[in-house]
Amino acid sequence: MSSALVRVIDRLRERPDRLRAVFFGLLGLFVAYDVFTPRHELHFWGDRVRGFWALFALLGGLVMAKGMKGLGHLWLMKPEDFYDREED
């Protein structure tokens, strides 16, 4: 079982454009599902807009990923010569 999973992962690494297409296809399906799902009770203003919560989740995820990457660069990363520098 694990060797089959390794082969699948290797194929996905060889073709990242296909993996990206699969992910965007799934995101499109989620938005389409949200558009065609009947609304029973409206609790928030976003419930009135078709596809709002799927797009909200997508944008929220992108903002969090980019924000954490920026925070990591600002706060966690050190210069390459950090340990080689002489202390004053």
PDB file of N, CA and C in Angstrom:
ATOM      1  N   MET A   1       0.816  -1.197   0.000  1.00  0.00           N
ATOM      2  CA  MET A   1       0.000   0.000   0.000  1.00  0.00           C
ATOM      3  C   MET A   1       0.862   1.264   0.000  1.00  0.00           C
ATOM      4  N   SER A   2       1.916   1.264   0.798  1.00  0.00           N
ATOM      5  CA  SER A   2       2.741   2.466   0.897  1.00  0.00           C
ATOM      6  C   SER A   2       3.523   2.722  -0.385  1.00  0.00           C
ATOM      7  N   SER A   3       3.926   1.643  -1.102  1.00  0.00           N
ATOM      8  CA  SER A   3       4.667   1.858  -2.342  1.00  0.00           C
ATOM      9  C   SER A   3       3.773   2.478  -3.414  1.00  0.00           C
ATOM     10  N   ALA A   4       2.485   2.141  -3.402  1.00  0.00           N
ATOM     11  CA  ALA A   4       1.556   2.754  -4.354  1.00  0.00           C
ATOM     12  C   ALA A   4       1.394   4.236  -4.051  1.00  0.00           C
ATOM     13  N   LEU A   5       1.332   4.559  -2.777  1.00  0.00           N
ATOM     14  CA  LEU A   5       1.217   5.959  -2.383  1.00  0.00           C
ATOM     15  C   LEU A   5       2.471   6.736  -2.764  1.00  0.00           C
ATOM     16  N   VAL A   6       3.625   6.123  -2.618  1.00  0.00           N
ATOM     17  CA  VAL A   6       4.883   6.765  -2.996  1.00  0.00           C
ATOM     18  C   VAL A   6       4.899   7.032  -4.493  1.00  0.00           C
ATOM     19  N   ARG A   7       4.422   6.065  -5.296  1.00  0.00           N
ATOM     20  CA  ARG A   7       4.374   6.266  -6.741  1.00  0.00           C
ATOM     21  C   ARG A   7       3.446   7.409  -7.111  1.00  0.00           C
ATOM     22  N   VAL A   8       2.302   7.509  -6.434  1.00  0.00           N
ATOM     23  CA  VAL A   8       1.358   8.599  -6.712  1.00  0.00           C
ATOM     24  C   VAL A   8       1.991   9.944  -6.378  1.00  0.00           C
ATOM     25  N   ILE A   9       2.670  10.010  -5.244  1.00  0.00           N
ATOM     26  CA  ILE A   9       3.318  11.261  -4.837  1.00  0.00           C
ATOM     27  C   ILE A   9       4.435  11.627  -5.810  1.00  0.00           C
ATOM     28  N   ASP A  10       5.198  10.632  -6.267  1.00  0.00           N
ATOM     29  CA  ASP A  10       6.249  10.906  -7.242  1.00  0.00           C
ATOM     30  C   ASP A  10       5.671  11.435  -8.551  1.00  0.00           C
ATOM     31  N   ARG A  11       4.575  10.865  -9.005  1.00  0.00           N
ATOM     32  CA  ARG A  11       3.946  11.352 -10.237  1.00  0.00           C
ATOM     33  C   ARG A  11       3.441  12.776 -10.073  1.00  0.00           C
ATOM     34  N   LEU A  12       2.887  13.087  -8.907  1.00  0.00           N
ATOM     35  CA  LEU A  12       2.405  14.446  -8.674  1.00  0.00           C
ATOM     36  C   LEU A  12       3.561  15.442  -8.613  1.00  0.00           C
ATOM     37  N   ARG A  13       4.687  15.027  -8.084  1.00  0.00           N
ATOM     38  CA  ARG A  13       5.849  15.909  -8.046  1.00  0.00           C
ATOM     39  C   ARG A  13       6.401  16.166  -9.440  1.00  0.00           C
ATOM     40  N   GLU A  14       6.287  15.179 -10.315  1.00  0.00           N
ATOM     41  CA  GLU A  14       6.768  15.344 -11.687  1.00  0.00           C
ATOM     42  C   GLU A  14       5.881  16.278 -12.490  1.00  0.00           C
ATOM     43  N   ARG A  15       4.620  16.359 -12.138  1.00  0.00           N
ATOM     44  CA  ARG A  15       3.646  17.172 -12.890  1.00  0.00           C
ATOM     45  C   ARG A  15       2.875  18.106 -11.958  1.00  0.00           C
ATOM     46  N   PRO A  16       3.529  19.153 -11.452  1.00  0.00           N
ATOM     47  CA  PRO A  16       2.834  20.049 -10.528  1.00  0.00           C
ATOM     48  C   PRO A  16       1.692  20.816 -11.196  1.00  0.00           C
ATOM     49  N   ASP A  17       1.742  20.991 -12.508  1.00  0.00           N
ATOM     50  CA  ASP A  17       0.654  21.690 -13.185  1.00  0.00           C
ATOM     51  C   ASP A  17      -0.640  20.885 -13.118  1.00  0.00           C
ATOM     52  N   ARG A  18      -0.543  19.575 -13.178  1.00  0.00           N
ATOM     53  CA  ARG A  18      -1.747  18.747 -13.053  1.00  0.00           C
ATOM     54  C   ARG A  18      -2.314  18.808 -11.637  1.00  0.00           C
ATOM     55  N   LEU A  19      -1.432  18.785 -10.651  1.00  0.00           N
ATOM     56  CA  LEU A  19      -1.887  18.886  -9.266  1.00  0.00           C
ATOM     57  C   LEU A  19      -2.591  20.216  -9.028  1.00  0.00           C
ATOM     58  N   ARG A  20      -2.032  21.282  -9.562  1.00  0.00           N
ATOM     59  CA  ARG A  20      -2.648  22.600  -9.442  1.00  0.00           C
ATOM     60  C   ARG A  20      -4.016  22.609 -10.111  1.00  0.00           C
ATOM     61  N   ALA A  21      -4.116  21.976 -11.270  1.00  0.00           N
ATOM     62  CA  ALA A  21      -5.395  21.908 -11.979  1.00  0.00           C
ATOM     63  C   ALA A  21      -6.429  21.126 -11.170  1.00  0.00           C
ATOM     64  N   VAL A  22      -5.996  20.052 -10.516  1.00  0.00           N
ATOM     65  CA  VAL A  22      -6.920  19.281  -9.675  1.00  0.00           C
ATOM     66  C   VAL A  22      -7.411  20.133  -8.515  1.00  0.00           C
ATOM     67  N   PHE A  23      -6.509  20.850  -7.866  1.00  0.00           N
ATOM     68  CA  PHE A  23      -6.911  21.691  -6.735  1.00  0.00           C
ATOM     69  C   PHE A  23      -7.875  22.796  -7.166  1.00  0.00           C
ATOM     70  N   PHE A  24      -7.574  23.462  -8.272  1.00  0.00           N
ATOM     71  CA  PHE A  24      -8.469  24.516  -8.730  1.00  0.00           C
ATOM     72  C   PHE A  24      -9.799  23.941  -9.202  1.00  0.00           C
ATOM     73  N   GLY A  25      -9.776  22.752  -9.760  1.00  0.00           N
ATOM     74  CA  GLY A  25     -11.023  22.093 -10.135  1.00  0.00           C
ATOM     75  C   GLY A  25     -11.885  21.795  -8.921  1.00  0.00           C
ATOM     76  N   LEU A  26     -11.257  21.311  -7.852  1.00  0.00           N
ATOM     77  CA  LEU A  26     -12.007  21.063  -6.616  1.00  0.00           C
ATOM     78  C   LEU A  26     -12.566  22.356  -6.036  1.00  0.00           C
ATOM     79  N   LEU A  27     -11.778  23.420  -6.074  1.00  0.00           N
ATOM     80  CA  LEU A  27     -12.279  24.702  -5.584  1.00  0.00           C
ATOM     81  C   LEU A  27     -13.474  25.166  -6.410  1.00  0.00           C
ATOM     82  N   GLY A  28     -13.407  24.972  -7.719  1.00  0.00           N
ATOM     83  CA  GLY A  28     -14.542  25.319  -8.570  1.00  0.00           C
ATOM     84  C   GLY A  28     -15.770  24.498  -8.237  1.00  0.00           C
ATOM     85  N   LEU A  29     -15.579  23.212  -7.948  1.00  0.00           N
ATOM     86  CA  LEU A  29     -16.717  22.371  -7.551  1.00  0.00           C
ATOM     87  C   LEU A  29     -17.326  22.847  -6.234  1.00  0.00           C
ATOM     88  N   PHE A  30     -16.491  23.254  -5.302  1.00  0.00           N
ATOM     89  CA  PHE A  30     -17.011  23.757  -4.028  1.00  0.00           C
ATOM     90  C   PHE A  30     -17.834  25.029  -4.227  1.00  0.00           C
ATOM     91  N   VAL A  31     -17.343  25.911  -5.068  1.00  0.00           N
ATOM     92  CA  VAL A  31     -18.099  27.140  -5.342  1.00  0.00           C
ATOM     93  C   VAL A  31     -19.404  26.806  -6.053  1.00  0.00           C
ATOM     94  N   ALA A  32     -19.361  25.894  -7.028  1.00  0.00           N
ATOM     95  CA  ALA A  32     -20.587  25.502  -7.736  1.00  0.00           C
ATOM     96  C   ALA A  32     -21.577  24.847  -6.785  1.00  0.00           C
ATOM     97  N   TYR A  33     -21.081  24.020  -5.881  1.00  0.00           N
ATOM     98  CA  TYR A  33     -21.972  23.397  -4.895  1.00  0.00           C
ATOM     99  C   TYR A  33     -22.629  24.456  -4.027  1.00  0.00           C
ATOM    100  N   ASP A  34     -21.842  25.426  -3.596  1.00  0.00           N
ATOM    101  CA  ASP A  34     -22.382  26.479  -2.745  1.00  0.00           C
ATOM    102  C   ASP A  34     -23.394  27.331  -3.504  1.00  0.00           C
ATOM    103  N   VAL A  35     -23.188  27.516  -4.796  1.00  0.00           N
ATOM    104  CA  VAL A  35     -24.112  28.326  -5.598  1.00  0.00           C
ATOM    105  C   VAL A  35     -25.467  27.624  -5.728  1.00  0.00           C
ATOM    106  N   PHE A  36     -25.448  26.307  -5.924  1.00  0.00           N
ATOM    107  CA  PHE A  36     -26.691  25.583  -6.188  1.00  0.00           C
ATOM    108  C   PHE A  36     -27.327  24.953  -4.958  1.00  0.00           C
ATOM    109  N   THR A  37     -26.725  25.104  -3.791  1.00  0.00           N
ATOM    110  CA  THR A  37     -27.312  24.570  -2.570  1.00  0.00           C
ATOM    111  C   THR A  37     -28.445  25.480  -2.111  1.00  0.00           C
ATOM    112  N   PRO A  38     -29.625  24.912  -1.853  1.00  0.00           N
ATOM    113  CA  PRO A  38     -30.740  25.765  -1.397  1.00  0.00           C
ATOM    114  C   PRO A  38     -30.470  26.337  -0.005  1.00  0.00           C
ATOM    115  N   ARG A  39     -30.908  27.564   0.188  1.00  0.00           N
ATOM    116  CA  ARG A  39     -30.756  28.243   1.472  1.00  0.00           C
ATOM    117  C   ARG A  39     -32.071  28.127   2.238  1.00  0.00           C
ATOM    118  N   HIS A  40     -31.982  27.683   3.478  1.00  0.00           N
ATOM    119  CA  HIS A  40     -33.190  27.542   4.277  1.00  0.00           C
ATOM    120  C   HIS A  40     -33.386  28.737   5.203  1.00  0.00           C
ATOM    121  N   GLU A  41     -32.372  29.035   5.990  1.00  0.00           N
ATOM    122  CA  GLU A  41     -32.443  30.173   6.901  1.00  0.00           C
ATOM    123  C   GLU A  41     -31.215  31.044   6.673  1.00  0.00           C
ATOM    124  N   LEU A  42     -31.424  32.323   6.599  1.00  0.00           N
ATOM    125  CA  LEU A  42     -30.314  33.252   6.412  1.00  0.00           C
ATOM    126  C   LEU A  42     -29.914  33.812   7.773  1.00  0.00           C
ATOM    127  N   HIS A  43     -28.707  33.508   8.189  1.00  0.00           N
ATOM    128  CA  HIS A  43     -28.223  33.967   9.492  1.00  0.00           C
ATOM    129  C   HIS A  43     -27.295  35.174   9.365  1.00  0.00           C
ATOM    130  N   PHE A  44     -26.523  35.239   8.291  1.00  0.00           N
ATOM    131  CA  PHE A  44     -25.558  36.304   8.091  1.00  0.00           C
ATOM    132  C   PHE A  44     -25.790  36.938   6.728  1.00  0.00           C
ATOM    133  N   TRP A  45     -25.248  38.133   6.523  1.00  0.00           N
ATOM    134  CA  TRP A  45     -25.429  38.788   5.230  1.00  0.00           C
ATOM    135  C   TRP A  45     -24.745  38.011   4.121  1.00  0.00           C
ATOM    136  N   GLY A  46     -23.706  37.256   4.449  1.00  0.00           N
ATOM    137  CA  GLY A  46     -23.016  36.464   3.447  1.00  0.00           C
ATOM    138  C   GLY A  46     -23.839  35.293   2.940  1.00  0.00           C
ATOM    139  N   ASP A  47     -24.854  34.887   3.702  1.00  0.00           N
ATOM    140  CA  ASP A  47     -25.722  33.795   3.267  1.00  0.00           C
ATOM    141  C   ASP A  47     -26.575  34.182   2.065  1.00  0.00           C
ATOM    142  N   ARG A  48     -26.780  35.455   1.855  1.00  0.00           N
ATOM    143  CA  ARG A  48     -27.592  35.907   0.720  1.00  0.00           C
ATOM    144  C   ARG A  48     -26.828  35.849  -0.601  1.00  0.00           C
ATOM    145  N   VAL A  49     -25.499  35.881  -0.534  1.00  0.00           N
ATOM    146  CA  VAL A  49     -24.653  35.903  -1.730  1.00  0.00           C
ATOM    147  C   VAL A  49     -24.264  34.470  -2.073  1.00  0.00           C
ATOM    148  N   ARG A  50     -24.595  34.036  -3.288  1.00  0.00           N
ATOM    149  CA  ARG A  50     -24.273  32.676  -3.716  1.00  0.00           C
ATOM    150  C   ARG A  50     -22.762  32.530  -3.872  1.00  0.00           C
ATOM    151  N   GLY A  51     -22.213  31.481  -3.278  1.00  0.00           N
ATOM    152  CA  GLY A  51     -20.786  31.217  -3.378  1.00  0.00           C
ATOM    153  C   GLY A  51     -19.930  32.028  -2.423  1.00  0.00           C
ATOM    154  N   PHE A  52     -20.553  32.803  -1.545  1.00  0.00           N
ATOM    155  CA  PHE A  52     -19.792  33.690  -0.667  1.00  0.00           C
ATOM    156  C   PHE A  52     -18.865  32.914   0.260  1.00  0.00           C
ATOM    157  N   TRP A  53     -19.372  31.880   0.914  1.00  0.00           N
ATOM    158  CA  TRP A  53     -18.575  31.187   1.926  1.00  0.00           C
ATOM    159  C   TRP A  53     -17.441  30.394   1.300  1.00  0.00           C
ATOM    160  N   ALA A  54     -17.638  29.860   0.116  1.00  0.00           N
ATOM    161  CA  ALA A  54     -16.543  29.158  -0.561  1.00  0.00           C
ATOM    162  C   ALA A  54     -15.451  30.148  -0.955  1.00  0.00           C
ATOM    163  N   LEU A  55     -15.839  31.288  -1.490  1.00  0.00           N
ATOM    164  CA  LEU A  55     -14.843  32.307  -1.853  1.00  0.00           C
ATOM    165  C   LEU A  55     -14.189  32.908  -0.611  1.00  0.00           C
ATOM    166  N   PHE A  56     -14.966  33.069   0.458  1.00  0.00           N
ATOM    167  CA  PHE A  56     -14.421  33.570   1.716  1.00  0.00           C
ATOM    168  C   PHE A  56     -13.349  32.630   2.254  1.00  0.00           C
ATOM    169  N   ALA A  57     -13.609  31.326   2.192  1.00  0.00           N
ATOM    170  CA  ALA A  57     -12.630  30.353   2.664  1.00  0.00           C
ATOM    171  C   ALA A  57     -11.383  30.364   1.785  1.00  0.00           C
ATOM    172  N   LEU A  58     -11.563  30.463   0.480  1.00  0.00           N
ATOM    173  CA  LEU A  58     -10.420  30.507  -0.430  1.00  0.00           C
ATOM    174  C   LEU A  58      -9.560  31.735  -0.159  1.00  0.00           C
ATOM    175  N   LEU A  59     -10.171  32.896  -0.093  1.00  0.00           N
ATOM    176  CA  LEU A  59      -9.406  34.126   0.150  1.00  0.00           C
ATOM    177  C   LEU A  59      -8.786  34.134   1.543  1.00  0.00           C
ATOM    178  N   GLY A  60      -9.525  33.636   2.534  1.00  0.00           N
ATOM    179  CA  GLY A  60      -8.975  33.559   3.885  1.00  0.00           C
ATOM    180  C   GLY A  60      -7.759  32.655   3.951  1.00  0.00           C
ATOM    181  N   GLY A  61      -7.818  31.530   3.261  1.00  0.00           N
ATOM    182  CA  GLY A  61      -6.678  30.622   3.231  1.00  0.00           C
ATOM    183  C   GLY A  61      -5.473  31.237   2.545  1.00  0.00           C
ATOM    184  N   LEU A  62      -5.726  31.923   1.426  1.00  0.00           N
ATOM    185  CA  LEU A  62      -4.621  32.573   0.721  1.00  0.00           C
ATOM    186  C   LEU A  62      -3.984  33.671   1.565  1.00  0.00           C
ATOM    187  N   VAL A  63      -4.813  34.468   2.226  1.00  0.00           N
ATOM    188  CA  VAL A  63      -4.284  35.549   3.065  1.00  0.00           C
ATOM    189  C   VAL A  63      -3.484  34.974   4.230  1.00  0.00           C
ATOM    190  N   MET A  64      -4.000  33.915   4.852  1.00  0.00           N
ATOM    191  CA  MET A  64      -3.261  33.313   5.961  1.00  0.00           C
ATOM    192  C   MET A  64      -1.935  32.720   5.497  1.00  0.00           C
ATOM    193  N   ALA A  65      -1.928  32.039   4.357  1.00  0.00           N
ATOM    194  CA  ALA A  65      -0.695  31.431   3.859  1.00  0.00           C
ATOM    195  C   ALA A  65       0.339  32.503   3.531  1.00  0.00           C
ATOM    196  N   LYS A  66      -0.065  33.539   2.814  1.00  0.00           N
ATOM    197  CA  LYS A  66       0.870  34.605   2.468  1.00  0.00           C
ATOM    198  C   LYS A  66       1.310  35.376   3.712  1.00  0.00           C
ATOM    199  N   GLY A  67       0.393  35.603   4.640  1.00  0.00           N
ATOM    200  CA  GLY A  67       0.733  36.318   5.869  1.00  0.00           C
ATOM    201  C   GLY A  67       1.728  35.552   6.719  1.00  0.00           C
ATOM    202  N   MET A  68       1.522  34.245   6.852  1.00  0.00           N
ATOM    203  CA  MET A  68       2.453  33.442   7.648  1.00  0.00           C
ATOM    204  C   MET A  68       3.816  33.333   6.966  1.00  0.00           C
ATOM    205  N   LYS A  69       3.823  33.291   5.643  1.00  0.00           N
ATOM    206  CA  LYS A  69       5.096  33.265   4.925  1.00  0.00           C
ATOM    207  C   LYS A  69       5.846  34.578   5.148  1.00  0.00           C
ATOM    208  N   GLY A  70       5.129  35.694   5.070  1.00  0.00           N
ATOM    209  CA  GLY A  70       5.755  36.990   5.325  1.00  0.00           C
ATOM    210  C   GLY A  70       6.257  37.106   6.747  1.00  0.00           C
ATOM    211  N   LEU A  71       5.460  36.632   7.697  1.00  0.00           N
ATOM    212  CA  LEU A  71       5.879  36.662   9.095  1.00  0.00           C
ATOM    213  C   LEU A  71       7.112  35.796   9.316  1.00  0.00           C
ATOM    214  N   GLY A  72       7.149  34.657   8.668  1.00  0.00           N
ATOM    215  CA  GLY A  72       8.320  33.789   8.780  1.00  0.00           C
ATOM    216  C   GLY A  72       9.566  34.442   8.231  1.00  0.00           C
ATOM    217  N   HIS A  73       9.431  35.149   7.114  1.00  0.00           N
ATOM    218  CA  HIS A  73      10.596  35.839   6.544  1.00  0.00           C
ATOM    219  C   HIS A  73      11.063  36.980   7.437  1.00  0.00           C
ATOM    220  N   LEU A  74      10.121  37.700   8.019  1.00  0.00           N
ATOM    221  CA  LEU A  74      10.501  38.840   8.856  1.00  0.00           C
ATOM    222  C   LEU A  74      11.042  38.423  10.211  1.00  0.00           C
ATOM    223  N   TRP A  75      10.456  37.408  10.806  1.00  0.00           N
ATOM    224  CA  TRP A  75      10.728  37.119  12.207  1.00  0.00           C
ATOM    225  C   TRP A  75      11.633  35.904  12.396  1.00  0.00           C
ATOM    226  N   LEU A  76      11.418  34.852  11.619  1.00  0.00           N
ATOM    227  CA  LEU A  76      12.118  33.600  11.877  1.00  0.00           C
ATOM    228  C   LEU A  76      13.410  33.429  11.094  1.00  0.00           C
ATOM    229  N   MET A  77      13.445  33.896   9.859  1.00  0.00           N
ATOM    230  CA  MET A  77      14.630  33.650   9.027  1.00  0.00           C
ATOM    231  C   MET A  77      15.802  34.530   9.441  1.00  0.00           C
ATOM    232  N   LYS A  78      16.962  33.926   9.378  1.00  0.00           N
ATOM    233  CA  LYS A  78      18.197  34.637   9.684  1.00  0.00           C
ATOM    234  C   LYS A  78      19.044  34.689   8.414  1.00  0.00           C
ATOM    235  N   PRO A  79      19.949  35.654   8.309  1.00  0.00           N
ATOM    236  CA  PRO A  79      20.836  35.698   7.142  1.00  0.00           C
ATOM    237  C   PRO A  79      21.687  34.424   7.066  1.00  0.00           C
ATOM    238  N   GLU A  80      22.175  34.108   5.858  1.00  0.00           N
ATOM    239  CA  GLU A  80      22.958  32.884   5.674  1.00  0.00           C
ATOM    240  C   GLU A  80      24.235  32.882   6.506  1.00  0.00           C
ATOM    241  N   ASP A  81      24.825  34.033   6.705  1.00  0.00           N
ATOM    242  CA  ASP A  81      26.070  34.092   7.470  1.00  0.00           C
ATOM    243  C   ASP A  81      25.811  34.427   8.943  1.00  0.00           C
ATOM    244  N   PHE A  82      24.687  34.105   9.464  1.00  0.00           N
ATOM    245  CA  PHE A  82      24.313  34.460  10.834  1.00  0.00           C
ATOM    246  C   PHE A  82      25.298  33.889  11.851  1.00  0.00           C
ATOM    247  N   TYR A  83      25.686  32.620  11.678  1.00  0.00           N
ATOM    248  CA  TYR A  83      26.576  31.982  12.654  1.00  0.00           C
ATOM    249  C   TYR A  83      28.041  32.250  12.356  1.00  0.00           C
ATOM    250  N   ASP A  84      28.363  32.761  11.182  1.00  0.00           N
ATOM    251  CA  ASP A  84      29.747  33.025  10.819  1.00  0.00           C
ATOM    252  C   ASP A  84      30.202  34.418  11.203  1.00  0.00           C
ATOM    253  N   ARG A  85      29.270  35.292  11.537  1.00  0.00           N
ATOM    254  CA  ARG A  85      29.632  36.680  11.839  1.00  0.00           C
ATOM    255  C   ARG A  85      30.360  36.790  13.175  1.00  0.00           C
ATOM    256  N   GLU A  86      31.283  37.721  13.221  1.00  0.00           N
ATOM    257  CA  GLU A  86      32.019  38.008  14.464  1.00  0.00           C
ATOM    258  C   GLU A  86      31.128  38.883  15.350  1.00  0.00           C
ATOM    259  N   GLU A  87      31.154  38.595  16.629  1.00  0.00           N
ATOM    260  CA  GLU A  87      30.403  39.440  17.557  1.00  0.00           C
ATOM    261  C   GLU A  87      31.225  40.654  17.914  1.00  0.00           C
ATOM    262  N   ASP A  88      30.572  41.803  17.989  1.00  0.00           N
ATOM    263  CA  ASP A  88      31.286  43.044  18.308  1.00  0.00           C
ATOM    264  C   ASP A  88      31.434  43.227  19.792  1.00  0.00           C
TER     265      ASP A  88
END
